[in-house]
Amino acid sequence: MSEIDLISDKGQVARINQPELVEELTTLNLGPTHPATHGIFQNILQMDGEKIISGEQTIGYIHRAFEKIAERRPFYQITTLTDRMNYCSSPINNFGWHMTVEKLLGIEVPKRAQYIRVIMMELARISDHLICNGILGVDSGAFSGFLYLMEKREEIYEVYEEICGARLTTNMGRIGGMERDLTSTAIRKIKALLETLPAVLREFENLFNRNRIFMDRTINVGPITAERALSYGFTGPNLRAAGVDYDVRVMNPYSSYEDFEFDIPVGQSGDTYDRFMVRGEEMWQSLRIIEQALNNLPEGPYFADAPEYYLPPKKDVYTKMEALIYHFKIVMGEIDAPVGEVYHAVEGGNGELGFYLISDGGRAPYRLHFRRPSFIYYQAYPEMCKGVTISDAIMIMSSLNVIAGELDA
Amino acid sequence: MKPVKMAEAPAGHSGAGFFATSFDQVIGLARSYSLWPLPFATSCCGIEFMATMGAHYDISRFGSERPSFSPRQADLLLVMGTIAKKMGPVLKQVYIQMAEPRWVVAVGACASSGGIFDTYSVLQGIDRIIPVDVYVPGCPPRPEQILEGLMQVQHMAQNESLRRRNSEEYQELMASYNIQ
Amino acid sequence: MLTNQEVAEHIAEKFDGSVADFEQPYGLLTLTTTRETIIPLLAYLKDHPVYQISFLTDITGIHYPESTGKEFAVVYHIHSLVNNFRTRVKVFLGKDDLHIPTATDLYASANWMERETFDFFGILFDGHPNLTRILNIEEMDYHPMRKEYPLEDATRQDKIDALFGR
Ligand code: SF4
């Protein structure tokens, strides 16, 4: 402690004790309802001035017990749960689950259904990346790009509506195929999207990709090396931004992905800018896939011959005894699945979305575990934001695209 | 230029150069067209709120231009998404921090009743911990439905007596939720 | 391309006596090991110059209340990104002794996966840096994914309805 004299205007002297300056850390509580966190998770940050020294995360604020519910529901009802996991790209989750069950049952899905699935999954990927990149723009202070993208996302939702009637929680398709064929309206809407989306994407890229402010805010912010990323279980765009070209669609192709030609964009440094660019490029690749799938859409049935799992057409239910029985059995969940143990992975919006299903021969899974990509890679967040400022930490979080529903299951 | 749409004037007496009506109505009118929502978005329904905010559905047309992320300045708590038990105390805290008059809208099945998540970890409807004014059904509700919910709140705000929040009934309601 | 046969034989030889039950349901090599061997096995496969099974996909638990002495299983999914080869390793534990060493020294991602498994099943990962509940509230006094616990909240009074309730 040192003593100093303070002299006022009138010449009065006051002697006060001045404490030594000590380095003090502030604790900042970010979340769980902070508007910048896009979802509810809490971060307790130790700050030195504006620099983050360390962080501790708390999650589980919307833990909904998917895995426990899944043990009480017949297989087809679980689709409804998968919708609500990564709700930015529900169709991928739906089809991922359907394919897992089909693998268990040994159902071969006709080509046409596989292609329709690919189209819908890629649309879902686009809508997922649109939100992520749009929000990243918002967090760096550029709101307008987001508005353009949201406009297009509405159009993707219109396609969903045409296919399944819902916008967000799609519950699309059935075990064994699609519930209905692509209508001409749906095809028209997808084609229109293929025509108009590139212009919007290009405009968005013009706004951001070479924007000095945006580059300064994102380049070298929150980088992660490939080695650390793999150790942390990163998958999907975040891993690819770090330079590892792992993509489930190519490594273990499902649903005829081997028929399509597309590139896997990779980044170099795994920083926020790379993640942004990888997502941006993936949207172009998705458009490419959709175009190929639409042009080569095979003719034929859009569902497999699996009467025990695939709901019969309504017309038959009213007129044919057999169809009515199957309908009843499926809806009441009276059908026992074979015994087995399956792991199936699809490339979700955020990475490898895995379904580990154990069936003991009952109507419901004995155990169903979801490998949720954002749950696994969000652990790396404190390490990634060590030493950066709080505003950069927000950017890192939105570039990771952590979806609360998927995080907490 | 599109013509500006004016809100209808409340009932009252008018003459040359004056217009007389009751305070209740004027204040109700003003409040109802400047409701600042606090989007308490936790999961899927929050994404639909994003669409509601976007250019397509545009919630600003109803005077909710400014989402207020600070509870102190918000009039309307929009609870969108599943509220787990872990989240319950946080939600209550946010509600307590809001100043009167405050309205609450439970958007979606989860916020209204727990929805499809009848599980050990999910709160079976937010009305177990805070009073709710409007329930918006749907899983998720379409943006139009969310707007309809907002309009219901506007309607309530217009027709609410100024003294309602001091009434004994209201105090009792608050007391039943252990809110002072 | 690695074949299940080749890897299984190699592991069986290397860890003679402590690995068993080689299967391949739907083409995925599955084996069972013991709690003493699991970490050496994961480390061996990770550092193996050819296999390089060095990506931890998932850790989870399973509860089999009926099988006495082996009530709980911890399941590891590992993946070789170089060879595109997946393996599933299981460790069975008795319900009175739910200890298993942690894999966090090998894989940073194991941290939360193990916490989740602890939260859901109460499996104790020895040596874990911070083995606390992750998804549920701290005050919870049971492990909800065990089969004996109901799905619904036991304390609630709503939804008691003659027609729609249970
Ligand atoms: S009501 Fe449906 S859409 Fe909304 S949060 Fe709940 S599950 Fe999600």
PDB file of N, CA, C and O in Angstrom, chain A residues 32-33 35 40 58-66 68-69 80-81 84 87-88 131 135 146-147 150-151 153-154 157-158 161 167-169 404, chain B residues 40-45 47-48 50-51 54-57 69 82-84 86-87 90 94 110 116-122 139-140 142-143:
ATOM      1  N   PRO A  32     -27.313 -18.865 -19.574  1.00  0.00           N
ATOM      2  CA  PRO A  32     -27.816 -19.685 -20.671  1.00  0.00           C
ATOM      3  C   PRO A  32     -28.788 -18.988 -21.605  1.00  0.00           C
ATOM      4  O   PRO A  32     -29.158 -19.583 -22.612  1.00  0.00           O
ATOM      5  N   THR A  33     -29.210 -17.783 -21.295  1.00  0.00           N
ATOM      6  CA  THR A  33     -30.187 -17.190 -22.216  1.00  0.00           C
ATOM      7  C   THR A  33     -29.617 -15.981 -22.930  1.00  0.00           C
ATOM      8  O   THR A  33     -30.345 -15.098 -23.330  1.00  0.00           O
ATOM      9  N   PRO A  35     -28.543 -13.629 -25.738  1.00  0.00           N
ATOM     10  CA  PRO A  35     -28.981 -13.618 -27.137  1.00  0.00           C
ATOM     11  C   PRO A  35     -27.888 -13.998 -28.109  1.00  0.00           C
ATOM     12  O   PRO A  35     -28.180 -14.458 -29.201  1.00  0.00           O
ATOM     13  N   ILE A  40     -29.253 -22.618 -25.827  1.00  0.00           N
ATOM     14  CA  ILE A  40     -28.990 -22.386 -24.432  1.00  0.00           C
ATOM     15  C   ILE A  40     -27.895 -23.257 -23.902  1.00  0.00           C
ATOM     16  O   ILE A  40     -28.043 -24.443 -23.717  1.00  0.00           O
ATOM     17  N   THR A  58     -21.534 -25.288 -19.125  1.00  0.00           N
ATOM     18  CA  THR A  58     -22.592 -26.105 -18.557  1.00  0.00           C
ATOM     19  C   THR A  58     -23.598 -26.326 -19.667  1.00  0.00           C
ATOM     20  O   THR A  58     -24.024 -25.364 -20.307  1.00  0.00           O
ATOM     21  N   ILE A  59     -23.972 -27.559 -19.874  1.00  0.00           N
ATOM     22  CA  ILE A  59     -24.994 -27.815 -20.883  1.00  0.00           C
ATOM     23  C   ILE A  59     -26.110 -28.635 -20.241  1.00  0.00           C
ATOM     24  O   ILE A  59     -26.076 -28.921 -19.060  1.00  0.00           O
ATOM     25  N   GLY A  60     -27.073 -28.993 -21.034  1.00  0.00           N
ATOM     26  CA  GLY A  60     -28.155 -29.813 -20.507  1.00  0.00           C
ATOM     27  C   GLY A  60     -29.402 -29.009 -20.219  1.00  0.00           C
ATOM     28  O   GLY A  60     -30.334 -29.516 -19.617  1.00  0.00           O
ATOM     29  N   TYR A  61     -29.454 -27.771 -20.678  1.00  0.00           N
ATOM     30  CA  TYR A  61     -30.621 -26.954 -20.356  1.00  0.00           C
ATOM     31  C   TYR A  61     -31.859 -27.336 -21.153  1.00  0.00           C
ATOM     32  O   TYR A  61     -32.943 -26.900 -20.801  1.00  0.00           O
ATOM     33  N   ILE A  62     -31.702 -28.066 -22.224  1.00  0.00           N
ATOM     34  CA  ILE A  62     -32.924 -28.624 -22.817  1.00  0.00           C
ATOM     35  C   ILE A  62     -32.763 -30.120 -22.993  1.00  0.00           C
ATOM     36  O   ILE A  62     -33.135 -30.679 -24.020  1.00  0.00           O
ATOM     37  N   HIS A  63     -32.250 -30.761 -21.989  1.00  0.00           N
ATOM     38  CA  HIS A  63     -32.156 -32.213 -22.061  1.00  0.00           C
ATOM     39  C   HIS A  63     -33.571 -32.785 -22.084  1.00  0.00           C
ATOM     40  O   HIS A  63     -34.370 -32.520 -21.213  1.00  0.00           O
ATOM     41  N   ARG A  64     -33.877 -33.577 -23.129  1.00  0.00           N
ATOM     42  CA  ARG A  64     -35.252 -34.025 -23.291  1.00  0.00           C
ATOM     43  C   ARG A  64     -35.385 -35.535 -23.232  1.00  0.00           C
ATOM     44  O   ARG A  64     -36.437 -36.056 -23.484  1.00  0.00           O
ATOM     45  N   ALA A  65     -34.291 -36.229 -22.987  1.00  0.00           N
ATOM     46  CA  ALA A  65     -34.333 -37.676 -22.791  1.00  0.00           C
ATOM     47  C   ALA A  65     -34.795 -38.431 -24.025  1.00  0.00           C
ATOM     48  O   ALA A  65     -35.629 -39.313 -23.949  1.00  0.00           O
ATOM     49  N   PHE A  66     -34.257 -38.089 -25.179  1.00  0.00           N
ATOM     50  CA  PHE A  66     -34.597 -38.790 -26.411  1.00  0.00           C
ATOM     51  C   PHE A  66     -34.354 -40.287 -26.287  1.00  0.00           C
ATOM     52  O   PHE A  66     -35.151 -41.098 -26.742  1.00  0.00           O
ATOM     53  N   LYS A  68     -34.216 -42.242 -23.785  1.00  0.00           N
ATOM     54  CA  LYS A  68     -35.149 -42.963 -22.924  1.00  0.00           C
ATOM     55  C   LYS A  68     -36.512 -43.093 -23.609  1.00  0.00           C
ATOM     56  O   LYS A  68     -37.143 -44.138 -23.546  1.00  0.00           O
ATOM     57  N   ILE A  69     -36.951 -42.024 -24.253  1.00  0.00           N
ATOM     58  CA  ILE A  69     -38.238 -42.108 -24.957  1.00  0.00           C
ATOM     59  C   ILE A  69     -38.164 -43.184 -26.026  1.00  0.00           C
ATOM     60  O   ILE A  69     -39.092 -43.968 -26.206  1.00  0.00           O
ATOM     61  N   THR A  80     -40.119 -39.083 -35.330  1.00  0.00           N
ATOM     62  CA  THR A  80     -40.569 -37.815 -34.775  1.00  0.00           C
ATOM     63  C   THR A  80     -39.548 -37.244 -33.807  1.00  0.00           C
ATOM     64  O   THR A  80     -39.390 -36.039 -33.697  1.00  0.00           O
ATOM     65  N   LEU A  81     -38.868 -38.120 -33.090  1.00  0.00           N
ATOM     66  CA  LEU A  81     -37.856 -37.626 -32.159  1.00  0.00           C
ATOM     67  C   LEU A  81     -36.645 -37.090 -32.907  1.00  0.00           C
ATOM     68  O   LEU A  81     -36.079 -36.067 -32.532  1.00  0.00           O
ATOM     69  N   ARG A  84     -36.360 -33.504 -34.002  1.00  0.00           N
ATOM     70  CA  ARG A  84     -36.151 -32.447 -33.027  1.00  0.00           C
ATOM     71  C   ARG A  84     -34.729 -32.409 -32.510  1.00  0.00           C
ATOM     72  O   ARG A  84     -34.433 -31.676 -31.589  1.00  0.00           O
ATOM     73  N   TYR A  87     -32.673 -29.519 -35.541  1.00  0.00           N
ATOM     74  CA  TYR A  87     -33.894 -29.042 -36.190  1.00  0.00           C
ATOM     75  C   TYR A  87     -33.616 -28.116 -37.352  1.00  0.00           C
ATOM     76  O   TYR A  87     -34.524 -27.671 -38.010  1.00  0.00           O
ATOM     77  N   CYS A  88     -32.348 -27.805 -37.606  1.00  0.00           N
ATOM     78  CA  CYS A  88     -32.055 -27.011 -38.795  1.00  0.00           C
ATOM     79  C   CYS A  88     -31.981 -27.891 -40.026  1.00  0.00           C
ATOM     80  O   CYS A  88     -32.035 -27.400 -41.145  1.00  0.00           O
ATOM     81  N   ILE A 131     -28.378 -20.995 -42.460  1.00  0.00           N
ATOM     82  CA  ILE A 131     -28.585 -20.371 -41.153  1.00  0.00           C
ATOM     83  C   ILE A 131     -27.250 -20.121 -40.491  1.00  0.00           C
ATOM     84  O   ILE A 131     -26.986 -19.033 -39.985  1.00  0.00           O
ATOM     85  N   ILE A 135     -26.063 -16.408 -39.645  1.00  0.00           N
ATOM     86  CA  ILE A 135     -25.926 -15.976 -38.260  1.00  0.00           C
ATOM     87  C   ILE A 135     -24.503 -15.512 -37.975  1.00  0.00           C
ATOM     88  O   ILE A 135     -24.286 -14.564 -37.229  1.00  0.00           O
ATOM     89  N   PHE A 146     -28.092 -12.036 -43.719  1.00  0.00           N
ATOM     90  CA  PHE A 146     -28.999 -12.981 -43.077  1.00  0.00           C
ATOM     91  C   PHE A 146     -30.400 -12.880 -43.670  1.00  0.00           C
ATOM     92  O   PHE A 146     -31.044 -13.884 -43.945  1.00  0.00           O
ATOM     93  N   LEU A 147     -30.845 -11.663 -43.897  1.00  0.00           N
ATOM     94  CA  LEU A 147     -32.206 -11.496 -44.407  1.00  0.00           C
ATOM     95  C   LEU A 147     -32.358 -12.089 -45.810  1.00  0.00           C
ATOM     96  O   LEU A 147     -33.364 -12.708 -46.124  1.00  0.00           O
ATOM     97  N   MET A 150     -32.492 -15.919 -45.347  1.00  0.00           N
ATOM     98  CA  MET A 150     -33.734 -16.412 -44.754  1.00  0.00           C
ATOM     99  C   MET A 150     -34.834 -16.491 -45.784  1.00  0.00           C
ATOM    100  O   MET A 150     -35.682 -17.373 -45.768  1.00  0.00           O
ATOM    101  N   GLU A 151     -34.815 -15.547 -46.699  1.00  0.00           N
ATOM    102  CA  GLU A 151     -35.788 -15.526 -47.778  1.00  0.00           C
ATOM    103  C   GLU A 151     -35.709 -16.832 -48.570  1.00  0.00           C
ATOM    104  O   GLU A 151     -36.716 -17.462 -48.892  1.00  0.00           O
ATOM    105  N   ARG A 153     -34.360 -19.619 -47.468  1.00  0.00           N
ATOM    106  CA  ARG A 153     -34.682 -20.770 -46.631  1.00  0.00           C
ATOM    107  C   ARG A 153     -36.187 -21.006 -46.645  1.00  0.00           C
ATOM    108  O   ARG A 153     -36.642 -22.140 -46.636  1.00  0.00           O
ATOM    109  N   GLU A 154     -36.948 -19.943 -46.690  1.00  0.00           N
ATOM    110  CA  GLU A 154     -38.396 -20.097 -46.787  1.00  0.00           C
ATOM    111  C   GLU A 154     -38.755 -20.931 -48.005  1.00  0.00           C
ATOM    112  O   GLU A 154     -39.673 -21.745 -47.970  1.00  0.00           O
ATOM    113  N   TYR A 157     -38.223 -24.445 -47.341  1.00  0.00           N
ATOM    114  CA  TYR A 157     -39.327 -24.919 -46.511  1.00  0.00           C
ATOM    115  C   TYR A 157     -40.570 -25.185 -47.341  1.00  0.00           C
ATOM    116  O   TYR A 157     -41.345 -26.081 -47.046  1.00  0.00           O
ATOM    117  N   GLU A 158     -40.735 -24.399 -48.389  1.00  0.00           N
ATOM    118  CA  GLU A 158     -41.897 -24.645 -49.251  1.00  0.00           C
ATOM    119  C   GLU A 158     -41.783 -25.997 -49.930  1.00  0.00           C
ATOM    120  O   GLU A 158     -42.778 -26.692 -50.119  1.00  0.00           O
ATOM    121  N   GLU A 161     -42.735 -28.534 -47.468  1.00  0.00           N
ATOM    122  CA  GLU A 161     -44.191 -28.556 -47.285  1.00  0.00           C
ATOM    123  C   GLU A 161     -44.856 -29.348 -48.385  1.00  0.00           C
ATOM    124  O   GLU A 161     -45.811 -30.078 -48.144  1.00  0.00           O
ATOM    125  N   ARG A 167     -42.922 -27.764 -42.090  1.00  0.00           N
ATOM    126  CA  ARG A 167     -41.830 -26.874 -42.440  1.00  0.00           C
ATOM    127  C   ARG A 167     -40.532 -27.242 -41.731  1.00  0.00           C
ATOM    128  O   ARG A 167     -39.470 -27.242 -42.329  1.00  0.00           O
ATOM    129  N   LEU A 168     -40.645 -27.486 -40.460  1.00  0.00           N
ATOM    130  CA  LEU A 168     -39.427 -27.585 -39.669  1.00  0.00           C
ATOM    131  C   LEU A 168     -39.227 -28.999 -39.154  1.00  0.00           C
ATOM    132  O   LEU A 168     -38.221 -29.637 -39.409  1.00  0.00           O
ATOM    133  N   THR A 169     -40.212 -29.485 -38.440  1.00  0.00           N
ATOM    134  CA  THR A 169     -40.125 -30.839 -37.922  1.00  0.00           C
ATOM    135  C   THR A 169     -40.790 -31.726 -38.963  1.00  0.00           C
ATOM    136  O   THR A 169     -41.976 -31.994 -38.906  1.00  0.00           O
ATOM    137  N   ALA A 404     -28.650 -26.541 -30.051  1.00  0.00           N
ATOM    138  CA  ALA A 404     -28.944 -26.952 -28.677  1.00  0.00           C
ATOM    139  C   ALA A 404     -29.692 -28.277 -28.619  1.00  0.00           C
ATOM    140  O   ALA A 404     -29.422 -29.110 -27.759  1.00  0.00           O
TER     141      ALA A 404
ATOM    142  N   PHE B  40     -37.444 -15.881 -25.729  1.00  0.00           N
ATOM    143  CA  PHE B  40     -36.773 -16.863 -24.888  1.00  0.00           C
ATOM    144  C   PHE B  40     -36.773 -18.160 -25.676  1.00  0.00           C
ATOM    145  O   PHE B  40     -37.591 -19.041 -25.463  1.00  0.00           O
ATOM    146  N   ALA B  41     -35.889 -18.213 -26.656  1.00  0.00           N
ATOM    147  CA  ALA B  41     -35.931 -19.327 -27.599  1.00  0.00           C
ATOM    148  C   ALA B  41     -34.974 -20.400 -27.143  1.00  0.00           C
ATOM    149  O   ALA B  41     -33.797 -20.134 -26.976  1.00  0.00           O
ATOM    150  N   THR B  42     -35.487 -21.586 -26.919  1.00  0.00           N
ATOM    151  CA  THR B  42     -34.588 -22.638 -26.490  1.00  0.00           C
ATOM    152  C   THR B  42     -34.346 -23.670 -27.569  1.00  0.00           C
ATOM    153  O   THR B  42     -33.259 -24.164 -27.683  1.00  0.00           O
ATOM    154  N   SER B  43     -35.364 -24.034 -28.321  1.00  0.00           N
ATOM    155  CA  SER B  43     -35.078 -25.080 -29.310  1.00  0.00           C
ATOM    156  C   SER B  43     -35.859 -24.852 -30.592  1.00  0.00           C
ATOM    157  O   SER B  43     -35.967 -23.729 -31.042  1.00  0.00           O
ATOM    158  N   CYS B  44     -36.388 -25.924 -31.141  1.00  0.00           N
ATOM    159  CA  CYS B  44     -36.941 -25.883 -32.497  1.00  0.00           C
ATOM    160  C   CYS B  44     -37.898 -24.717 -32.732  1.00  0.00           C
ATOM    161  O   CYS B  44     -37.840 -24.062 -33.760  1.00  0.00           O
ATOM    162  N   CYS B  45     -38.792 -24.460 -31.789  1.00  0.00           N
ATOM    163  CA  CYS B  45     -39.750 -23.384 -31.995  1.00  0.00           C
ATOM    164  C   CYS B  45     -39.033 -22.056 -32.193  1.00  0.00           C
ATOM    165  O   CYS B  45     -39.548 -21.173 -32.869  1.00  0.00           O
ATOM    166  N   ILE B  47     -36.504 -21.567 -33.941  1.00  0.00           N
ATOM    167  CA  ILE B  47     -36.141 -21.428 -35.350  1.00  0.00           C
ATOM    168  C   ILE B  47     -37.337 -20.879 -36.124  1.00  0.00           C
ATOM    169  O   ILE B  47     -37.188 -20.075 -37.033  1.00  0.00           O
ATOM    170  N   GLU B  48     -38.531 -21.306 -35.731  1.00  0.00           N
ATOM    171  CA  GLU B  48     -39.700 -20.747 -36.394  1.00  0.00           C
ATOM    172  C   GLU B  48     -39.863 -19.277 -36.042  1.00  0.00           C
ATOM    173  O   GLU B  48     -40.352 -18.491 -36.850  1.00  0.00           O
ATOM    174  N   MET B  50     -37.404 -17.310 -35.698  1.00  0.00           N
ATOM    175  CA  MET B  50     -36.466 -16.658 -36.605  1.00  0.00           C
ATOM    176  C   MET B  50     -37.169 -16.335 -37.921  1.00  0.00           C
ATOM    177  O   MET B  50     -36.995 -15.257 -38.470  1.00  0.00           O
ATOM    178  N   ALA B  51     -37.940 -17.316 -38.401  1.00  0.00           N
ATOM    179  CA  ALA B  51     -38.674 -17.082 -39.641  1.00  0.00           C
ATOM    180  C   ALA B  51     -39.696 -15.972 -39.444  1.00  0.00           C
ATOM    181  O   ALA B  51     -39.920 -15.152 -40.333  1.00  0.00           O
ATOM    182  N   GLY B  54     -38.038 -12.804 -39.775  1.00  0.00           N
ATOM    183  CA  GLY B  54     -37.447 -12.548 -41.085  1.00  0.00           C
ATOM    184  C   GLY B  54     -38.368 -11.762 -42.000  1.00  0.00           C
ATOM    185  O   GLY B  54     -39.493 -11.396 -41.637  1.00  0.00           O
ATOM    186  N   ALA B  55     -37.878 -11.524 -43.184  1.00  0.00           N
ATOM    187  CA  ALA B  55     -38.590 -10.639 -44.089  1.00  0.00           C
ATOM    188  C   ALA B  55     -39.934 -11.198 -44.530  1.00  0.00           C
ATOM    189  O   ALA B  55     -40.861 -10.458 -44.820  1.00  0.00           O
ATOM    190  N   HIS B  56     -40.045 -12.504 -44.566  1.00  0.00           N
ATOM    191  CA  HIS B  56     -41.238 -13.124 -45.111  1.00  0.00           C
ATOM    192  C   HIS B  56     -42.467 -12.847 -44.256  1.00  0.00           C
ATOM    193  O   HIS B  56     -43.518 -12.500 -44.756  1.00  0.00           O
ATOM    194  N   TYR B  57     -42.351 -13.051 -42.972  1.00  0.00           N
ATOM    195  CA  TYR B  57     -43.517 -12.922 -42.101  1.00  0.00           C
ATOM    196  C   TYR B  57     -43.496 -11.614 -41.313  1.00  0.00           C
ATOM    197  O   TYR B  57     -44.519 -11.080 -40.971  1.00  0.00           O
ATOM    198  N   PHE B  69     -33.599  -8.061 -25.634  1.00  0.00           N
ATOM    199  CA  PHE B  69     -32.958  -9.206 -25.019  1.00  0.00           C
ATOM    200  C   PHE B  69     -32.701  -8.985 -23.542  1.00  0.00           C
ATOM    201  O   PHE B  69     -32.261  -9.876 -22.844  1.00  0.00           O
ATOM    202  N   THR B  82     -38.673 -26.263 -25.687  1.00  0.00           N
ATOM    203  CA  THR B  82     -38.755 -27.110 -24.516  1.00  0.00           C
ATOM    204  C   THR B  82     -38.074 -26.427 -23.329  1.00  0.00           C
ATOM    205  O   THR B  82     -36.987 -25.902 -23.470  1.00  0.00           O
ATOM    206  N   ILE B  83     -38.743 -26.461 -22.203  1.00  0.00           N
ATOM    207  CA  ILE B  83     -38.105 -25.960 -20.990  1.00  0.00           C
ATOM    208  C   ILE B  83     -37.834 -27.168 -20.101  1.00  0.00           C
ATOM    209  O   ILE B  83     -38.758 -27.799 -19.595  1.00  0.00           O
ATOM    210  N   ALA B  84     -36.575 -27.476 -19.936  1.00  0.00           N
ATOM    211  CA  ALA B  84     -36.215 -28.609 -19.083  1.00  0.00           C
ATOM    212  C   ALA B  84     -36.217 -28.137 -17.630  1.00  0.00           C
ATOM    213  O   ALA B  84     -36.248 -26.943 -17.357  1.00  0.00           O
ATOM    214  N   LYS B  86     -33.903 -28.174 -15.624  1.00  0.00           N
ATOM    215  CA  LYS B  86     -32.696 -27.404 -15.360  1.00  0.00           C
ATOM    216  C   LYS B  86     -32.891 -25.941 -15.741  1.00  0.00           C
ATOM    217  O   LYS B  86     -32.287 -25.052 -15.166  1.00  0.00           O
ATOM    218  N   MET B  87     -33.734 -25.717 -16.744  1.00  0.00           N
ATOM    219  CA  MET B  87     -33.944 -24.364 -17.248  1.00  0.00           C
ATOM    220  C   MET B  87     -34.995 -23.625 -16.440  1.00  0.00           C
ATOM    221  O   MET B  87     -35.043 -22.398 -16.470  1.00  0.00           O
ATOM    222  N   VAL B  90     -34.181 -20.565 -14.359  1.00  0.00           N
ATOM    223  CA  VAL B  90     -33.703 -19.451 -15.180  1.00  0.00           C
ATOM    224  C   VAL B  90     -34.889 -18.699 -15.767  1.00  0.00           C
ATOM    225  O   VAL B  90     -34.945 -17.467 -15.757  1.00  0.00           O
ATOM    226  N   VAL B  94     -36.002 -14.797 -15.183  1.00  0.00           N
ATOM    227  CA  VAL B  94     -36.211 -13.834 -16.258  1.00  0.00           C
ATOM    228  C   VAL B  94     -37.576 -13.181 -16.099  1.00  0.00           C
ATOM    229  O   VAL B  94     -37.723 -11.959 -16.222  1.00  0.00           O
ATOM    230  N   CYS B 110     -44.398 -27.767 -26.470  1.00  0.00           N
ATOM    231  CA  CYS B 110     -43.484 -28.002 -25.347  1.00  0.00           C
ATOM    232  C   CYS B 110     -43.668 -26.981 -24.244  1.00  0.00           C
ATOM    233  O   CYS B 110     -43.776 -27.318 -23.075  1.00  0.00           O
ATOM    234  N   ILE B 116     -44.389 -33.538 -26.770  1.00  0.00           N
ATOM    235  CA  ILE B 116     -44.168 -34.975 -26.884  1.00  0.00           C
ATOM    236  C   ILE B 116     -43.185 -35.467 -25.836  1.00  0.00           C
ATOM    237  O   ILE B 116     -42.930 -36.642 -25.736  1.00  0.00           O
ATOM    238  N   PHE B 117     -42.616 -34.574 -25.064  1.00  0.00           N
ATOM    239  CA  PHE B 117     -41.583 -34.983 -24.128  1.00  0.00           C
ATOM    240  C   PHE B 117     -42.151 -35.163 -22.738  1.00  0.00           C
ATOM    241  O   PHE B 117     -42.002 -34.317 -21.868  1.00  0.00           O
ATOM    242  N   ASP B 118     -42.818 -36.277 -22.563  1.00  0.00           N
ATOM    243  CA  ASP B 118     -43.373 -36.572 -21.256  1.00  0.00           C
ATOM    244  C   ASP B 118     -42.302 -37.332 -20.470  1.00  0.00           C
ATOM    245  O   ASP B 118     -42.419 -38.516 -20.222  1.00  0.00           O
ATOM    246  N   THR B 119     -41.245 -36.645 -20.110  1.00  0.00           N
ATOM    247  CA  THR B 119     -40.091 -37.344 -19.550  1.00  0.00           C
ATOM    248  C   THR B 119     -39.659 -36.747 -18.220  1.00  0.00           C
ATOM    249  O   THR B 119     -40.141 -35.699 -17.815  1.00  0.00           O
ATOM    250  N   TYR B 120     -38.706 -37.437 -17.615  1.00  0.00           N
ATOM    251  CA  TYR B 120     -38.231 -37.032 -16.303  1.00  0.00           C
ATOM    252  C   TYR B 120     -37.556 -35.676 -16.310  1.00  0.00           C
ATOM    253  O   TYR B 120     -37.428 -35.054 -15.287  1.00  0.00           O
ATOM    254  N   SER B 121     -37.097 -35.224 -17.476  1.00  0.00           N
ATOM    255  CA  SER B 121     -36.272 -34.019 -17.456  1.00  0.00           C
ATOM    256  C   SER B 121     -36.999 -32.784 -17.936  1.00  0.00           C
ATOM    257  O   SER B 121     -36.465 -31.692 -17.843  1.00  0.00           O
ATOM    258  N   VAL B 122     -38.203 -32.941 -18.463  1.00  0.00           N
ATOM    259  CA  VAL B 122     -38.858 -31.797 -19.084  1.00  0.00           C
ATOM    260  C   VAL B 122     -39.991 -31.295 -18.201  1.00  0.00           C
ATOM    261  O   VAL B 122     -40.781 -32.078 -17.673  1.00  0.00           O
ATOM    262  N   CYS B 139     -46.415 -27.810 -33.238  1.00  0.00           N
ATOM    263  CA  CYS B 139     -45.107 -28.388 -32.929  1.00  0.00           C
ATOM    264  C   CYS B 139     -44.276 -28.428 -34.178  1.00  0.00           C
ATOM    265  O   CYS B 139     -44.181 -29.442 -34.804  1.00  0.00           O
ATOM    266  N   PRO B 140     -43.662 -27.381 -34.595  1.00  0.00           N
ATOM    267  CA  PRO B 140     -43.763 -26.016 -34.097  1.00  0.00           C
ATOM    268  C   PRO B 140     -44.959 -25.313 -34.715  1.00  0.00           C
ATOM    269  O   PRO B 140     -45.421 -25.705 -35.774  1.00  0.00           O
ATOM    270  N   ARG B 142     -46.792 -22.605 -36.914  1.00  0.00           N
ATOM    271  CA  ARG B 142     -46.321 -21.869 -38.087  1.00  0.00           C
ATOM    272  C   ARG B 142     -46.141 -20.402 -37.708  1.00  0.00           C
ATOM    273  O   ARG B 142     -46.754 -19.924 -36.766  1.00  0.00           O
ATOM    274  N   PRO B 143     -45.324 -19.673 -38.458  1.00  0.00           N
ATOM    275  CA  PRO B 143     -45.141 -18.263 -38.141  1.00  0.00           C
ATOM    276  C   PRO B 143     -46.464 -17.501 -38.058  1.00  0.00           C
ATOM    277  O   PRO B 143     -46.626 -16.617 -37.211  1.00  0.00           O
TER     278      PRO B 143
END
